[in-house]
Amino acid sequence: MCVGMEHFTIATVAEKSPDFRRVLWTGEHTQLVIMTIPPGGEIGEEVHEDIDQILTFVSGTGEARVAGEKREVVQGDLVVVPAGTKHNFVNTGPNPLVLYTVYGPPEHADQAVHRTKEEADAAEEAGEDEPPTS
């Protein structure tokens, strides 16, 4: 585990990543992940039973679907998804929807990179995207 400072110019790092999902940092209690959702794409409806998630949108436009509610999201917006809450985020614009998210505790394998949603789904189904255990 890193004991030094981790520093990211997060909006720039997120904007430069073409990958659907890239884990930037994993700690004992939280995890920082950047995502790029292509036009017409989505994260996919899901529920994290024991994980809180905070998503901050860097660019693009989309729709947050959380606990049965829908709301437009744009650059600078932040959405909190408490553990056990059904959610999905859909790109509704002509450009990529770019965001970073913090999971607590970690949700994905440390340093995981998934170029597409299909690749991410396959890794999850194969058990290859498990968070580190303490």
mmCIF file of C-alpha atoms in Angstrom:
data_model
loop_
_atom_site.group_PDB
_atom_site.id
_atom_site.type_symbol
_atom_site.label_atom_id
_atom_site.label_comp_id
_atom_site.label_asym_id
_atom_site.label_seq_id
_atom_site.Cartn_x
_atom_site.Cartn_y
_atom_site.Cartn_z
ATOM 1 C CA MET A 1 0.000 0.000 0.000
ATOM 2 C CA CYS A 2 1.304 3.446 -0.907
ATOM 3 C CA VAL A 3 2.120 5.648 2.065
ATOM 4 C CA GLY A 4 3.035 8.752 0.035
ATOM 5 C CA MET A 5 0.779 11.354 -1.510
ATOM 6 C CA GLU A 6 -1.225 10.479 -4.612
ATOM 7 C CA HIS A 7 -2.055 13.538 -6.712
ATOM 8 C CA PHE A 8 -4.246 13.673 -9.819
ATOM 9 C CA THR A 9 -5.373 16.589 -11.963
ATOM 10 C CA ILE A 10 -8.544 14.561 -12.061
ATOM 11 C CA ALA A 11 -10.539 16.316 -14.792
ATOM 12 C CA THR A 12 -7.544 16.201 -17.143
ATOM 13 C CA VAL A 13 -6.744 12.576 -16.343
ATOM 14 C CA ALA A 14 -10.383 11.568 -16.844
ATOM 15 C CA GLU A 15 -10.710 13.523 -20.107
ATOM 16 C CA LYS A 16 -7.596 11.861 -21.560
ATOM 17 C CA SER A 17 -8.759 8.314 -20.824
ATOM 18 C CA PRO A 18 -10.578 6.593 -23.707
ATOM 19 C CA ASP A 19 -11.368 3.594 -21.483
ATOM 20 C CA PHE A 20 -14.840 2.732 -20.228
ATOM 21 C CA ARG A 21 -13.394 2.156 -16.757
ATOM 22 C CA ARG A 22 -9.921 2.675 -15.284
ATOM 23 C CA VAL A 23 -9.057 2.228 -11.614
ATOM 24 C CA LEU A 24 -6.652 5.032 -10.653
ATOM 25 C CA TRP A 25 -6.152 4.305 -6.978
ATOM 26 C CA THR A 26 -7.239 1.729 -4.440
ATOM 27 C CA GLY A 27 -6.988 2.218 -0.692
ATOM 28 C CA GLU A 28 -8.110 0.106 2.216
ATOM 29 C CA HIS A 29 -11.495 1.870 2.481
ATOM 30 C CA THR A 30 -12.061 3.687 -0.841
ATOM 31 C CA GLN A 31 -11.281 3.507 -4.538
ATOM 32 C CA LEU A 32 -10.949 6.161 -7.260
ATOM 33 C CA VAL A 33 -12.134 5.208 -10.757
ATOM 34 C CA ILE A 34 -12.498 7.210 -13.991
ATOM 35 C CA MET A 35 -15.076 6.321 -16.632
ATOM 36 C CA THR A 36 -15.809 7.362 -20.207
ATOM 37 C CA ILE A 37 -19.265 6.411 -21.467
ATOM 38 C CA PRO A 38 -19.623 6.692 -25.259
ATOM 39 C CA PRO A 39 -22.587 8.475 -26.882
ATOM 40 C CA GLY A 40 -25.647 6.262 -26.535
ATOM 41 C CA GLY A 41 -23.873 4.143 -23.907
ATOM 42 C CA GLU A 42 -24.584 3.548 -20.255
ATOM 43 C CA ILE A 43 -23.010 2.141 -17.120
ATOM 44 C CA GLY A 44 -25.770 -0.428 -16.870
ATOM 45 C CA GLU A 45 -28.357 -0.774 -14.138
ATOM 46 C CA GLU A 46 -26.761 -2.129 -10.975
ATOM 47 C CA VAL A 47 -26.876 -2.232 -7.188
ATOM 48 C CA HIS A 48 -23.813 -2.258 -4.918
ATOM 49 C CA GLU A 49 -25.195 -3.834 -1.745
ATOM 50 C CA ASP A 50 -22.440 -2.748 0.647
ATOM 51 C CA ILE A 51 -20.740 0.049 -1.274
ATOM 52 C CA ASP A 52 -21.456 3.777 -1.316
ATOM 53 C CA GLN A 53 -20.594 5.569 -4.567
ATOM 54 C CA ILE A 54 -20.020 9.254 -5.342
ATOM 55 C CA LEU A 55 -19.870 10.244 -9.023
ATOM 56 C CA THR A 56 -18.606 13.603 -10.298
ATOM 57 C CA PHE A 57 -19.173 14.527 -13.941
ATOM 58 C CA VAL A 58 -16.284 16.115 -15.866
ATOM 59 C CA SER A 59 -17.800 16.568 -19.337
ATOM 60 C CA GLY A 60 -20.671 15.508 -21.559
ATOM 61 C CA THR A 61 -24.357 15.235 -20.741
ATOM 62 C CA GLY A 62 -26.260 12.333 -19.347
ATOM 63 C CA GLU A 63 -29.105 11.105 -17.262
ATOM 64 C CA ALA A 64 -28.749 9.859 -13.704
ATOM 65 C CA ARG A 65 -31.254 7.145 -12.814
ATOM 66 C CA VAL A 66 -31.109 6.554 -9.081
ATOM 67 C CA ALA A 67 -33.751 4.895 -6.882
ATOM 68 C CA GLY A 68 -36.425 5.363 -9.558
ATOM 69 C CA GLU A 69 -35.688 9.079 -10.064
ATOM 70 C CA LYS A 70 -34.224 10.600 -13.237
ATOM 71 C CA ARG A 71 -32.198 13.789 -13.480
ATOM 72 C CA GLU A 72 -29.961 15.371 -16.122
ATOM 73 C CA VAL A 73 -26.254 15.488 -15.266
ATOM 74 C CA VAL A 74 -23.663 17.841 -16.757
ATOM 75 C CA GLN A 75 -20.112 18.997 -16.068
ATOM 76 C CA GLY A 76 -19.613 19.824 -12.389
ATOM 77 C CA ASP A 77 -22.551 17.766 -11.128
ATOM 78 C CA LEU A 78 -22.085 15.228 -8.343
ATOM 79 C CA VAL A 79 -24.445 12.336 -7.596
ATOM 80 C CA VAL A 80 -24.388 10.218 -4.438
ATOM 81 C CA VAL A 81 -25.546 6.586 -4.659
ATOM 82 C CA PRO A 82 -25.942 5.033 -1.193
ATOM 83 C CA ALA A 83 -25.222 1.321 -0.770
ATOM 84 C CA GLY A 84 -28.128 -0.871 -1.822
ATOM 85 C CA THR A 85 -29.572 1.683 -4.277
ATOM 86 C CA LYS A 86 -30.454 0.702 -7.850
ATOM 87 C CA HIS A 87 -28.754 3.059 -10.313
ATOM 88 C CA ASN A 88 -27.672 3.653 -13.898
ATOM 89 C CA PHE A 89 -26.055 6.538 -15.752
ATOM 90 C CA VAL A 90 -26.791 7.009 -19.452
ATOM 91 C CA ASN A 91 -24.975 9.212 -21.964
ATOM 92 C CA THR A 92 -27.684 11.301 -23.652
ATOM 93 C CA GLY A 93 -25.376 13.638 -25.574
ATOM 94 C CA PRO A 94 -23.302 13.580 -28.764
ATOM 95 C CA ASN A 95 -19.952 13.463 -26.893
ATOM 96 C CA PRO A 96 -18.474 11.050 -24.342
ATOM 97 C CA LEU A 97 -19.822 11.331 -20.803
ATOM 98 C CA VAL A 98 -16.711 11.551 -18.628
ATOM 99 C CA LEU A 99 -16.748 11.126 -14.861
ATOM 100 C CA TYR A 100 -14.790 10.041 -11.865
ATOM 101 C CA THR A 101 -16.237 8.040 -9.035
ATOM 102 C CA VAL A 102 -15.237 7.113 -5.517
ATOM 103 C CA TYR A 103 -16.360 3.767 -4.116
ATOM 104 C CA GLY A 104 -16.281 3.010 -0.418
ATOM 105 C CA PRO A 105 -15.187 0.284 0.103
ATOM 106 C CA PRO A 106 -13.438 -0.602 -3.203
ATOM 107 C CA GLU A 107 -15.581 -2.241 -5.913
ATOM 108 C CA HIS A 108 -13.072 -3.224 -8.620
ATOM 109 C CA ALA A 109 -9.722 -4.954 -8.948
ATOM 110 C CA ASP A 110 -6.774 -2.658 -8.205
ATOM 111 C CA GLN A 111 -5.390 -1.055 -11.401
ATOM 112 C CA ALA A 112 -8.144 -2.642 -13.542
ATOM 113 C CA VAL A 113 -8.580 -1.179 -17.035
ATOM 114 C CA HIS A 114 -11.606 -2.063 -19.169
ATOM 115 C CA ARG A 115 -11.632 -0.509 -22.633
ATOM 116 C CA THR A 116 -15.358 -1.132 -23.209
ATOM 117 C CA LYS A 117 -18.494 -1.934 -21.224
ATOM 118 C CA GLU A 118 -18.498 -5.380 -22.836
ATOM 119 C CA GLU A 119 -14.946 -5.991 -21.611
ATOM 120 C CA ALA A 120 -15.916 -4.763 -18.119
ATOM 121 C CA ASP A 121 -19.003 -7.014 -18.016
ATOM 122 C CA ALA A 122 -16.972 -10.045 -19.169
ATOM 123 C CA ALA A 123 -14.314 -9.443 -16.489
ATOM 124 C CA GLU A 124 -16.992 -9.182 -13.801
ATOM 125 C CA GLU A 125 -18.767 -12.349 -14.984
ATOM 126 C CA ALA A 126 -15.448 -14.262 -15.058
ATOM 127 C CA GLY A 127 -14.625 -13.146 -11.501
ATOM 128 C CA GLU A 128 -11.600 -11.186 -12.759
ATOM 129 C CA ASP A 129 -12.729 -7.808 -11.403
ATOM 130 C CA GLU A 130 -12.840 -8.457 -7.682
ATOM 131 C CA PRO A 131 -11.686 -5.795 -5.217
ATOM 132 C CA PRO A 132 -8.635 -6.571 -3.093
ATOM 133 C CA THR A 133 -9.457 -8.152 0.237
ATOM 134 C CA SER A 134 -8.097 -6.854 3.501
#
